[in-house]
Amino acid sequence: MYLNLLVIFLQCSELYAQGKVFTFNRVEIKVEPSDKVKNGAPMSIICHADISKNTYFQLKHNFTFLKDGKLVFMTMSDKEDARYAIPVAKSSDTGEYECRVNADGKMGFSKTIYVWVAGMTKPILTADKKEVSEGETVKLRCELPEEVPPLEFIFRKIKTNSEPIEKRVPEQNQNFSEMEYYVEAGDNILQFDCFGKRQVKSGWESSQHSNKTLVTVKEPFIKPTLITKPSNNITEGDQIEFECSTVAAQMHGIEIIFQKNRTILNSVRDKKFLRYSILATQEDSGEYLCKVEQGAVSKTTKRNVFVSELFPRPTLYASMTQLDESKDLILNCSINGLRRANFSILRKSSSGDILLKKSRILAIKVNVNDTGSYTCKAEVKGITKESKPVRISVYAPVSKPTLSVVSGSPEVVLGKPLQLICHSVMGTPPITFTFYKGDEIKKNVTNDTYATFLDEDIGLSDNGGYKCDARNNHSSGVKTSNILNVTVIVPIRDASLGSVPYGEVEVGSDTAFLCSVKEGSWPIDFKFFKKTDHEVLLHEVREYSDRTIWHKKTMKRKDTGTYYCVASNRASVNVRSRPITISVILAAWQKGVIAAFVLTAMAGAGAVALWWFLRKKKKAKGPSMEMSGSALAPNLASEKLTRPPSDGNYYSGSGYIEDNENHMKSTDESKDSMENRHSQRIYGHPDAT
């Protein structure tokens, strides 16, 4: 029975649990009275959960309020609404709000709503001093007690009859800021205030201005007074007196400085006044400044002074500014509208002016050392004025120039540049040098004593015709150098080697080697080499020709090998021929002796073999055969001697000797012909000419 009741209870519980079904339709958030609230007014953030249920039952709701993503309020309620109340809204309450609802494990989220609390609290400004002296500092503090950083503070310095001077200070971590102000000279009564700013969604929002703070400023000394005597109608030669003074509460540390433009003329310390006097000149016209300083405080007074001209600046006249040495020069100093003055004529020098004469006129006969700048001075009533300098140039004539090749030798390799130098030993610079190639002007150079010219276009026809001119401002005119003839060296081109006989040479005979070039200036150095493990120089000769013949006597078997020749001239370029090969062979008579020796040896061997054969046969056949063999032997011998040659290995002695003699004769005739007529055809390498 109890078991049945338990089963019924469990089934009922399961049915009840299956009956509690709910879902979030939406979660809403709103602001009362509106999403824009004045600073100090009350406001509420209301969150509403719209939930659908399959039947009525109690449901716990956990409400979470967030501002700018951070938790600001939480509450638990059986109701579907929750309120986050802010009795006094501040600007720091401005931001993005949202709410989240958790019910029995299910979550609902509202959209965000932006709330703007308009207006900021009024800042509070305080100063560490109410009274300061010029040159001291005052420290200000501006605070926004109810605001939350980041904030920006603006301090204002307010002077009478002038626009406020603002200074901005951003603060990221605190709701106050401090600022130090330097109190300048002339800041009698100062007022300060401040205000704050913060950034909102629509831009920047500013607070009200703070209370005004008044600061009184004391003067350590008064603005200085500057007096001039005479005060006006000052003329050159007058004595001007300046007096600069001040009144100070304490003279210790007071400094008075007297300046014209940026130049300090005089100064005193710990005194109330300064005096300064000068003999007036026109250059003394300008602005004068009296400055009084004590610590960091500085006050100034300015005064303009105009000095009238007593007499104009003198002018120096020269009879000539460029003239030859030994000519007469007259210098004349004058002042427009004034004839009575103390004149002097001077020459400028790096070590100081040189007085030439105390007079308005100077006449001299010049030399080159008189070149320089000259001025004159005029003095009236203690006022001295100087003229502008006049440049006088005295010229010595140029000497005849010399033209030479920079390398020293008057020759140049074809295709290489030629550098010339033109030099004049005498003559006042600047000297203008002109280079000529033939009658054509190639270059103009102005220098002191020499000039160079580089001719990069050298041809075979450029064997002379260079000259140069030199001239300066002397009246003697142009001097011309002698004509310089330059030899053009043509480099060696295409050397070739041939020989007679060519290829094979008999032992004991002579060989002629011909080395020639296609192009090249004379003389030419010819060298003959035999190529072995190292180069062996056999013969060298210098020829005023494009070819040479070297006769090598009595060739030997060891002379077999490869030969070549090298040609060079003053262009310093070695040109090597292609090699030729010479083989030294036996002479014809040597071949005949060897052949005769071989034939004789073969004939002797044959006779011995025949004798041995007949002797063996005689022993085999007995006496009858011996007689028969005796009769046949002479016949066989006769037949052997008279049989004509059939294998080509045997030659008649007379025929061999005759051929050898003909060959030697032909060789000797060829050698004699080559020696007498070396310009005729040479049998050699295909490159031979």
XYZ file of C-alpha atoms in Angstrom:
689
model
C 0.000 0.000 0.000
C 2.792 2.439 1.008
C 4.647 1.517 -2.126
C 1.684 2.507 -4.250
C 1.400 5.856 -2.456
C 5.113 6.570 -3.070
C 4.768 5.857 -6.771
C 1.722 8.122 -6.998
C 3.623 10.956 -5.184
C 6.615 10.722 -7.507
C 4.413 10.776 -10.585
C 2.599 13.860 -9.330
C 5.904 15.631 -8.593
C 7.127 14.882 -12.076
C 3.933 16.211 -13.589
C 4.259 19.407 -11.465
C 7.875 19.912 -12.559
C 6.978 19.444 -16.176
C 4.298 22.122 -15.782
C 6.786 25.076 -14.822
C 7.733 26.464 -18.276
C 8.785 30.081 -18.910
C 10.751 32.140 -21.458
C 12.206 35.670 -21.783
C 10.383 37.699 -24.405
C 12.590 40.779 -23.899
C 14.376 42.843 -21.259
C 13.765 46.596 -21.367
C 15.662 49.507 -19.759
C 14.561 53.149 -19.391
C 15.463 56.334 -17.494
C 13.164 58.506 -15.440
C 12.487 61.360 -15.858
C 14.521 61.250 -19.191
C 17.873 60.221 -20.602
C 19.148 63.813 -20.155
C 19.221 64.935 -16.539
C 20.494 68.125 -14.957
C 23.365 67.912 -12.560
C 21.965 67.568 -8.978
C 18.532 66.297 -10.044
C 17.238 62.778 -9.095
C 17.029 60.029 -11.683
C 16.229 56.308 -11.823
C 17.270 53.488 -14.130
C 14.369 50.997 -14.475
C 14.793 47.436 -15.776
C 11.743 45.363 -16.845
C 11.777 41.640 -17.700
C 8.957 40.546 -20.035
C 8.533 36.783 -19.324
C 5.938 34.288 -20.629
C 4.839 31.334 -18.373
C 2.719 28.291 -19.141
C 1.008 28.717 -15.772
C 1.199 30.932 -12.746
C 4.093 30.246 -10.395
C 6.616 32.272 -8.334
C 9.946 33.117 -10.057
C 12.974 34.785 -8.506
C 14.659 37.488 -10.683
C 18.310 38.541 -10.188
C 18.724 42.071 -11.710
C 22.250 43.423 -12.579
C 22.799 47.060 -13.659
C 25.985 48.014 -15.542
C 27.399 51.406 -16.546
C 30.015 51.494 -19.327
C 30.437 47.729 -18.871
C 31.049 47.947 -15.087
C 28.728 46.727 -12.310
C 26.948 49.576 -10.452
C 23.897 47.897 -8.790
C 22.377 44.425 -8.116
C 19.008 43.371 -6.611
C 16.803 40.240 -6.189
C 13.028 40.446 -6.685
C 9.932 38.300 -7.235
C 8.642 41.043 -9.470
C 9.554 41.528 -13.103
C 10.711 45.166 -12.507
C 13.747 46.618 -10.681
C 14.809 50.209 -10.041
C 18.342 51.715 -9.636
C 17.700 55.095 -7.984
C 20.212 57.986 -8.006
C 18.903 60.731 -5.693
C 21.461 63.383 -6.808
C 22.769 62.900 -10.333
C 26.330 64.010 -11.022
C 28.232 64.410 -14.258
C 30.143 61.236 -13.414
C 26.819 59.348 -13.774
C 26.900 60.053 -17.508
C 27.430 56.870 -19.531
C 26.028 53.761 -21.265
C 23.652 51.730 -19.068
C 22.328 48.174 -19.528
C 20.716 45.490 -17.357
C 20.822 41.720 -17.194
C 18.202 39.398 -15.630
C 18.907 35.876 -14.352
C 15.879 33.683 -13.604
C 16.225 30.030 -12.726
C 19.389 29.728 -14.870
C 18.002 31.586 -17.859
C 19.458 34.997 -18.852
C 17.886 38.025 -20.467
C 19.793 41.121 -21.742
C 18.550 44.627 -22.419
C 19.825 47.032 -25.030
C 22.123 49.888 -23.882
C 20.830 53.376 -23.197
C 22.978 56.518 -22.982
C 22.299 58.815 -20.022
C 23.719 62.341 -20.010
C 23.895 64.232 -16.748
C 24.289 67.757 -18.066
C 26.483 70.253 -16.217
C 29.468 69.904 -13.901
C 30.013 70.980 -10.329
C 31.589 74.367 -9.761
C 35.360 74.070 -9.156
C 37.146 75.485 -6.116
C 40.302 77.610 -6.624
C 42.845 78.362 -3.882
C 46.223 80.224 -3.890
C 49.149 79.614 -1.559
C 49.875 83.406 -1.302
C 47.777 86.530 -1.281
C 50.744 88.906 -1.735
C 53.904 88.376 -3.835
C 56.793 90.400 -5.235
C 57.765 90.687 -8.899
C 59.952 87.724 -9.856
C 58.314 85.359 -7.340
C 55.819 82.555 -8.060
C 52.287 81.856 -6.835
C 50.884 78.295 -6.649
C 47.214 77.661 -7.533
C 45.004 74.585 -6.918
C 41.768 73.917 -8.844
C 39.493 71.098 -7.632
C 36.245 69.467 -8.889
C 35.187 67.554 -5.738
C 32.302 65.519 -7.163
C 33.766 64.774 -10.599
C 35.535 61.621 -11.743
C 38.699 61.690 -13.950
C 39.773 61.903 -16.692
C 39.336 65.694 -16.589
C 40.929 68.778 -18.067
C 41.594 71.899 -15.964
C 41.973 75.397 -17.416
C 43.712 78.063 -15.293
C 43.280 81.743 -16.214
C 45.521 84.708 -15.323
C 43.500 87.922 -15.577
C 45.273 91.315 -15.880
C 43.603 94.694 -16.072
C 42.819 95.850 -19.607
C 44.120 92.666 -21.233
C 42.841 89.294 -22.368
C 43.093 86.412 -19.846
C 46.071 84.089 -20.339
C 45.005 80.406 -20.212
C 47.009 77.294 -19.313
C 45.543 73.784 -19.786
C 46.422 70.751 -17.661
C 44.950 67.268 -18.372
C 44.468 64.976 -15.373
C 43.917 61.253 -15.954
C 43.835 59.968 -12.365
C 42.677 62.793 -10.051
C 39.916 65.397 -9.807
C 42.231 68.345 -9.040
C 45.238 70.067 -10.603
C 47.969 72.504 -9.511
C 49.743 75.246 -11.454
C 52.601 77.674 -10.672
C 52.585 81.207 -12.113
C 55.646 83.445 -12.415
C 54.894 87.042 -11.456
C 56.377 89.336 -14.096
C 57.405 92.966 -13.863
C 54.329 95.145 -14.301
C 51.948 92.576 -12.768
C 50.473 94.981 -10.182
C 47.168 93.308 -9.217
C 46.419 89.806 -10.478
C 43.212 87.781 -10.574
C 43.019 84.033 -11.176
C 40.157 81.626 -11.821
C 39.701 78.130 -13.288
C 37.159 75.784 -14.799
C 37.021 72.109 -15.750
C 36.081 70.102 -18.838
C 35.183 66.500 -19.494
C 34.526 64.541 -22.645
C 30.983 63.261 -23.259
C 29.410 61.447 -26.160
C 28.405 64.656 -27.911
C 31.784 66.368 -27.323
C 33.284 68.389 -24.481
C 31.325 69.714 -21.509
C 32.595 72.618 -19.392
C 31.944 73.488 -15.772
C 31.198 76.913 -14.357
C 34.140 79.208 -13.611
C 35.487 78.984 -10.111
C 35.668 81.744 -7.563
C 38.135 84.541 -8.432
C 41.308 84.699 -6.335
C 43.042 88.084 -5.926
C 46.855 88.347 -5.574
C 48.631 91.649 -4.807
C 52.065 92.282 -6.410
C 54.849 94.421 -4.858
C 57.604 96.155 -6.926
C 61.223 95.632 -5.730
C 62.310 98.637 -7.853
C 60.709 101.093 -10.256
C 61.105 101.273 -14.027
C 64.422 103.045 -14.851
C 64.717 106.595 -16.217
C 67.020 107.392 -19.201
C 68.150 111.005 -19.797
C 70.424 112.359 -22.616
C 72.282 115.700 -22.624
C 71.784 117.464 -24.988
C 68.345 115.980 -25.487
C 68.066 117.009 -29.168
C 69.877 118.820 -32.023
C 72.980 116.638 -31.648
C 75.671 117.067 -34.317
C 78.816 115.077 -34.995
C 81.573 116.306 -32.680
C 79.194 117.108 -29.800
C 79.646 115.411 -26.427
C 76.636 113.251 -25.494
C 75.999 112.283 -21.857
C 73.614 109.455 -20.885
C 72.242 108.927 -17.362
C 70.229 105.848 -16.344
C 68.706 105.636 -12.837
C 66.113 103.764 -10.710
C 64.588 103.700 -7.198
C 64.705 100.440 -5.250
C 63.576 99.262 -1.835
C 66.856 97.420 -1.478
C 69.965 98.239 -3.570
C 71.711 94.938 -2.911
C 71.601 92.826 -6.092
C 70.576 95.747 -8.325
C 72.394 95.848 -11.693
C 72.062 98.669 -14.263
C 73.063 97.845 -17.870
C 73.383 100.385 -20.697
C 73.120 99.071 -24.281
C 72.933 100.185 -27.886
C 71.082 97.581 -29.897
C 72.620 94.313 -28.584
C 75.988 95.816 -27.576
C 76.595 96.484 -23.857
C 78.292 99.886 -23.465
C 78.483 100.115 -19.639
C 77.103 98.567 -16.423
C 77.138 99.089 -12.614
C 76.072 97.032 -9.560
C 74.416 98.039 -6.273
C 74.060 101.660 -7.440
C 71.038 103.823 -8.220
C 72.382 105.398 -11.434
C 74.828 104.930 -14.371
C 76.536 107.598 -16.503
C 78.073 107.218 -19.987
C 79.452 109.834 -22.438
C 80.735 109.751 -26.032
C 81.934 112.129 -28.780
C 79.032 111.964 -31.195
C 79.421 110.581 -34.709
C 76.774 109.757 -37.253
C 77.263 106.053 -36.475
C 76.102 106.790 -32.898
C 72.552 107.398 -34.105
C 70.176 104.638 -32.988
C 68.195 103.151 -30.087
C 69.716 103.110 -26.601
C 68.386 100.927 -23.772
C 68.653 101.223 -19.990
C 67.963 97.905 -18.227
C 67.693 97.322 -14.457
C 67.808 93.744 -13.151
C 67.440 92.209 -9.682
C 67.151 88.472 -9.457
C 64.599 87.313 -12.011
C 63.025 90.769 -12.432
C 64.086 92.969 -15.351
C 62.745 96.409 -16.385
C 63.848 98.514 -19.353
C 63.553 102.029 -20.785
C 64.422 102.915 -24.405
C 65.394 106.178 -26.123
C 66.207 107.027 -29.747
C 69.118 109.363 -30.517
C 69.747 111.042 -33.893
C 73.155 112.599 -34.687
C 73.319 115.071 -37.600
C 76.211 114.800 -40.093
C 79.039 117.342 -39.733
C 80.613 116.554 -43.132
C 80.164 113.748 -45.667
C 82.433 110.776 -46.103
C 85.505 111.542 -48.276
C 86.059 110.011 -51.722
C 89.391 108.733 -53.055
C 90.007 109.106 -56.784
C 92.783 107.270 -58.727
C 94.208 108.357 -62.081
C 94.238 104.651 -63.100
C 93.258 101.477 -61.293
C 95.156 99.114 -63.655
C 98.548 100.175 -64.941
C 101.960 98.902 -66.036
C 104.891 98.940 -63.672
C 107.015 102.150 -63.772
C 103.941 104.211 -64.680
C 102.788 107.273 -62.692
C 99.837 106.971 -60.278
C 98.006 109.957 -58.741
C 95.599 109.532 -55.790
C 93.311 112.451 -54.828
C 91.133 112.659 -51.682
C 88.228 115.128 -51.554
C 85.022 115.945 -49.629
C 81.979 117.235 -51.443
C 81.351 120.859 -50.421
C 84.267 121.012 -47.967
C 87.881 121.913 -48.701
C 89.347 122.449 -45.235
C 90.105 119.191 -43.437
C 93.083 117.146 -42.306
C 93.641 114.543 -45.039
C 95.801 111.418 -45.076
C 96.234 108.648 -47.666
C 96.804 105.063 -46.501
C 97.382 101.603 -47.910
C 95.395 98.711 -46.401
C 97.340 95.810 -44.937
C 96.512 92.677 -42.962
C 98.814 93.900 -40.183
C 97.242 97.383 -40.128
C 96.887 100.494 -42.290
C 100.138 101.989 -43.648
C 100.259 105.778 -43.721
C 101.672 106.971 -47.065
C 101.220 110.747 -46.811
C 99.345 113.341 -44.741
C 97.929 115.153 -47.729
C 94.933 115.044 -50.032
C 97.134 114.199 -53.096
C 99.714 111.396 -53.556
C 101.784 110.895 -56.754
C 104.093 107.839 -57.089
C 105.852 105.773 -59.777
C 104.519 102.277 -59.216
C 106.006 98.794 -59.238
C 104.322 95.429 -58.852
C 104.656 95.596 -55.041
C 102.322 98.626 -55.028
C 99.346 96.435 -55.917
C 96.726 96.684 -53.158
C 93.814 98.658 -51.669
C 94.102 102.352 -50.825
C 91.893 104.653 -48.712
C 91.953 108.230 -47.469
C 90.829 109.789 -44.189
C 89.541 113.282 -43.381
C 89.389 114.778 -39.860
C 87.293 117.794 -38.783
C 86.689 118.833 -35.123
C 87.992 115.496 -33.894
C 85.655 113.529 -36.196
C 87.497 111.237 -38.633
C 85.847 109.607 -41.639
C 87.342 107.140 -44.086
C 86.656 106.697 -47.791
C 85.731 103.462 -49.487
C 88.832 101.478 -50.544
C 90.130 101.706 -54.123
C 91.886 98.662 -55.605
C 95.096 99.425 -57.578
C 96.630 96.647 -59.738
C 100.179 97.015 -61.128
C 101.265 94.574 -63.848
C 104.668 93.279 -64.950
C 104.734 91.890 -68.509
C 104.587 88.139 -69.053
C 107.707 86.367 -70.299
C 107.706 84.182 -73.395
C 105.964 80.976 -72.358
C 107.457 77.504 -72.730
C 105.326 74.617 -73.964
C 106.273 71.066 -73.052
C 104.854 67.600 -72.530
C 104.096 66.831 -68.883
C 105.646 63.357 -69.144
C 108.912 64.917 -70.403
C 109.309 63.140 -73.743
C 107.859 64.956 -76.811
C 106.050 61.878 -78.085
C 102.722 60.153 -77.536
C 101.319 56.727 -78.315
C 98.552 56.686 -80.907
C 95.167 56.656 -79.142
C 96.603 57.797 -75.794
C 95.971 61.306 -74.337
C 98.665 63.973 -74.500
C 99.016 66.428 -71.596
C 100.807 69.712 -72.276
C 101.900 72.446 -69.852
C 102.373 76.115 -70.722
C 104.471 78.124 -68.256
C 105.541 81.758 -67.965
C 108.365 82.478 -65.534
C 107.597 86.206 -65.304
C 104.371 88.179 -65.290
C 101.813 89.500 -62.797
C 98.869 87.168 -62.356
C 96.235 86.488 -63.365
C 97.662 85.218 -66.661
C 95.446 83.905 -69.454
C 96.931 80.975 -71.382
C 95.623 79.907 -74.813
C 96.458 76.504 -76.338
C 96.555 75.943 -80.117
C 96.581 72.780 -82.183
C 97.589 73.988 -85.586
C 95.659 77.218 -86.017
C 92.712 76.016 -83.949
C 92.198 77.333 -80.407
C 91.692 74.384 -78.087
C 91.504 75.887 -74.592
C 91.684 79.147 -72.599
C 92.841 78.959 -68.980
C 93.359 81.799 -66.474
C 95.829 80.980 -63.723
C 98.845 82.383 -61.913
C 101.976 81.066 -63.678
C 101.037 77.952 -65.676
C 98.172 76.027 -67.258
C 97.701 72.501 -68.617
C 95.872 71.105 -71.628
C 94.842 67.487 -72.234
C 94.500 66.457 -75.880
C 92.523 63.221 -75.971
C 92.096 63.122 -79.760
C 95.521 62.030 -81.068
C 95.723 60.922 -84.701
C 98.540 59.916 -87.076
C 98.626 63.440 -88.491
C 99.238 65.048 -85.054
C 103.027 65.168 -85.345
C 103.407 68.863 -84.599
C 101.748 72.251 -84.525
C 101.171 72.754 -80.767
C 101.790 76.194 -79.284
C 100.477 78.453 -76.504
C 99.978 82.175 -75.826
C 100.278 84.012 -72.497
C 98.920 87.442 -71.665
C 97.894 89.555 -68.670
C 96.678 93.125 -68.271
C 100.055 94.602 -69.146
C 99.990 96.732 -72.270
C 102.787 94.729 -73.900
C 100.226 92.246 -75.182
C 100.490 88.539 -76.020
C 103.652 86.370 -75.888
C 103.748 83.139 -77.925
C 105.758 79.975 -77.277
C 107.799 78.053 -79.835
C 105.977 75.410 -81.844
C 106.148 72.008 -80.165
C 106.458 69.001 -82.482
C 105.157 65.801 -80.958
C 106.000 62.403 -82.388
C 103.061 59.985 -82.580
C 104.156 56.410 -81.839
C 102.099 53.761 -83.686
C 101.876 50.570 -81.583
C 102.918 47.227 -83.076
C 100.117 45.276 -84.755
C 99.984 41.659 -86.021
C 103.428 40.062 -85.706
C 104.051 36.891 -87.792
C 106.879 34.356 -88.096
C 107.977 32.198 -91.077
C 111.010 30.064 -91.954
C 112.974 28.696 -94.948
C 112.819 25.785 -95.212
C 109.479 25.430 -93.470
C 108.401 22.463 -91.371
C 111.291 19.962 -91.940
C 114.956 20.884 -91.927
C 117.885 18.489 -92.591
C 120.555 18.082 -89.997
C 123.506 20.358 -90.645
C 121.663 22.749 -92.927
C 120.884 26.456 -92.240
C 117.442 27.923 -91.500
C 116.269 31.500 -92.064
C 113.549 32.887 -89.709
C 111.570 35.931 -90.891
C 109.656 38.005 -88.286
C 107.468 40.851 -89.625
C 104.710 43.226 -88.440
C 101.810 44.809 -90.287
C 102.087 48.164 -88.524
C 104.311 49.966 -86.020
C 106.657 52.931 -85.671
C 110.405 52.384 -86.124
C 112.746 51.337 -84.628
C 111.263 47.934 -83.751
C 112.841 45.439 -81.359
C 112.537 41.836 -82.619
C 113.128 38.854 -80.352
C 113.166 35.164 -81.344
C 112.243 32.493 -78.796
C 112.148 28.702 -78.646
C 109.357 27.308 -76.507
C 110.501 24.755 -73.913
C 109.648 24.286 -70.267
C 110.713 27.924 -69.965
C 111.032 30.642 -72.578
C 114.503 30.690 -74.229
C 115.648 33.882 -75.971
C 117.626 32.873 -79.082
C 118.223 36.167 -80.826
C 117.253 39.858 -80.585
C 117.849 42.795 -82.871
C 116.614 46.413 -83.373
C 115.583 47.283 -86.930
C 114.461 50.471 -88.666
C 112.156 48.277 -90.719
C 108.945 46.308 -90.332
C 110.762 42.939 -90.646
C 113.989 41.133 -89.886
C 115.677 37.831 -90.882
C 117.651 35.671 -88.505
C 119.913 32.976 -90.004
C 120.434 29.978 -87.761
C 123.476 27.962 -88.888
C 123.944 24.180 -88.801
C 120.665 22.842 -87.483
C 120.840 19.884 -85.124
C 118.354 17.290 -84.003
C 117.974 19.101 -80.641
C 116.778 22.213 -82.524
C 113.488 20.462 -83.213
C 110.683 22.396 -81.479
C 108.272 25.353 -81.477
C 109.475 28.883 -82.342
C 107.849 32.337 -82.090
C 108.909 35.958 -82.229
C 107.972 39.087 -80.209
C 108.000 42.645 -81.611
C 107.864 45.910 -79.617
C 108.626 49.609 -79.978
C 108.411 52.763 -77.821
C 104.683 52.188 -77.350
C 105.806 49.568 -74.780
C 103.406 46.929 -76.069
C 104.834 43.456 -76.806
C 103.126 41.682 -79.721
C 103.707 37.950 -80.040
C 103.456 35.942 -83.269
C 101.773 32.608 -83.682
C 104.198 29.733 -83.100
C 105.654 27.525 -85.868
C 107.053 23.991 -85.489
C 110.436 22.963 -86.943
C 111.416 19.286 -87.281
C 115.131 18.542 -87.873
C 115.512 15.311 -89.951
C 118.460 13.271 -91.352
C 120.165 14.473 -94.521
C 119.848 12.401 -97.757
C 123.459 11.103 -97.670
C 122.937 9.998 -94.084
C 119.883 8.064 -95.159
C 121.961 6.421 -98.031
C 124.718 5.292 -95.686
C 122.166 3.752 -93.357
C 120.392 2.018 -96.286
C 123.692 0.611 -97.677
C 124.634 -0.685 -94.293
C 121.279 -2.393 -93.910
C 121.471 -3.995 -97.419
C 125.001 -5.240 -96.870
C 124.004 -6.819 -93.604
C 121.020 -8.497 -95.227
C 123.135 -9.879 -98.145
C 125.692 -11.343 -95.765
C 123.002 -12.995 -93.723
C 121.479 -14.513 -96.893
C 124.830 -15.987 -98.064
C 125.434 -17.608 -94.701
C 121.948 -19.101 -94.748
C 122.469 -20.558 -98.270
C 125.810 -22.106 -97.357
C 124.290 -23.771 -94.340
C 121.398 -25.152 -96.377
C 123.646 -26.673 -99.072
C 125.956 -28.223 -96.560
C 123.093 -29.923 -94.779
C 121.686 -31.284 -98.056
C 125.034 -32.712 -99.122
C 125.355 -34.677 -95.959
C 121.900 -36.152 -96.477
C 122.335 -37.442 -100.137
C 125.827 -38.795 -100.076
C 128.668 -38.344 -102.471
C 126.616 -38.310 -105.639
C 124.636 -35.493 -104.401
C 127.714 -33.638 -103.290
C 128.978 -33.584 -106.839
C 125.668 -32.539 -108.178
C 125.427 -29.796 -105.514
C 128.856 -28.572 -106.491
C 127.741 -28.100 -110.027
C 124.552 -26.261 -109.068
C 125.913 -23.874 -106.499
C 127.578 -21.504 -108.969
C 124.405 -21.389 -111.054
C 122.262 -20.448 -108.036
C 124.659 -17.788 -107.018
C 124.681 -16.392 -110.524
C 120.913 -16.412 -110.657
C 120.635 -14.620 -107.325
C 122.875 -11.743 -108.392
C 121.259 -11.202 -111.775
C 117.583 -11.399 -110.649
C 115.810 -7.999 -110.803
C 114.371 -6.529 -107.522
C 110.813 -7.671 -106.810
C 109.897 -6.268 -103.276
C 110.964 -2.591 -103.563
C 113.365 -2.759 -100.616
C 116.512 -2.602 -102.636
C 117.791 0.414 -104.566
C 120.698 0.784 -106.831
C 123.568 2.463 -105.133
C 124.195 4.770 -108.022
C 120.549 5.708 -108.122
C 120.477 6.528 -104.387
C 123.618 8.590 -104.546
C 122.324 10.463 -107.537
C 119.034 11.238 -105.798
C 120.834 12.359 -102.649
C 123.138 14.616 -104.635
C 120.179 16.159 -106.451
C 118.393 16.769 -103.140
C 121.408 18.435 -101.526
C 121.917 20.544 -104.590
C 118.296 21.668 -104.536
C 118.570 22.565 -100.844
C 121.788 24.536 -101.363
C 120.347 26.393 -104.308
C 117.232 27.252 -102.326
C 119.337 28.547 -99.418
C 121.517 30.694 -101.693
C 118.451 32.078 -103.407
C 116.828 33.042 -100.079
C 119.912 34.842 -98.819
C 120.226 36.892 -102.023
C 116.512 37.676 -102.395
C 114.863 37.655 -98.943
C 111.914 39.678 -100.218
C 110.847 36.783 -102.510
C 108.325 34.119 -101.480
C 108.989 32.522 -98.049
C 107.554 29.131 -97.252
C 106.256 29.357 -93.727
C 103.227 29.872 -91.542
C 100.067 31.048 -93.355
C 100.299 34.360 -91.429
C 103.778 35.110 -92.817
C 103.984 38.139 -95.114
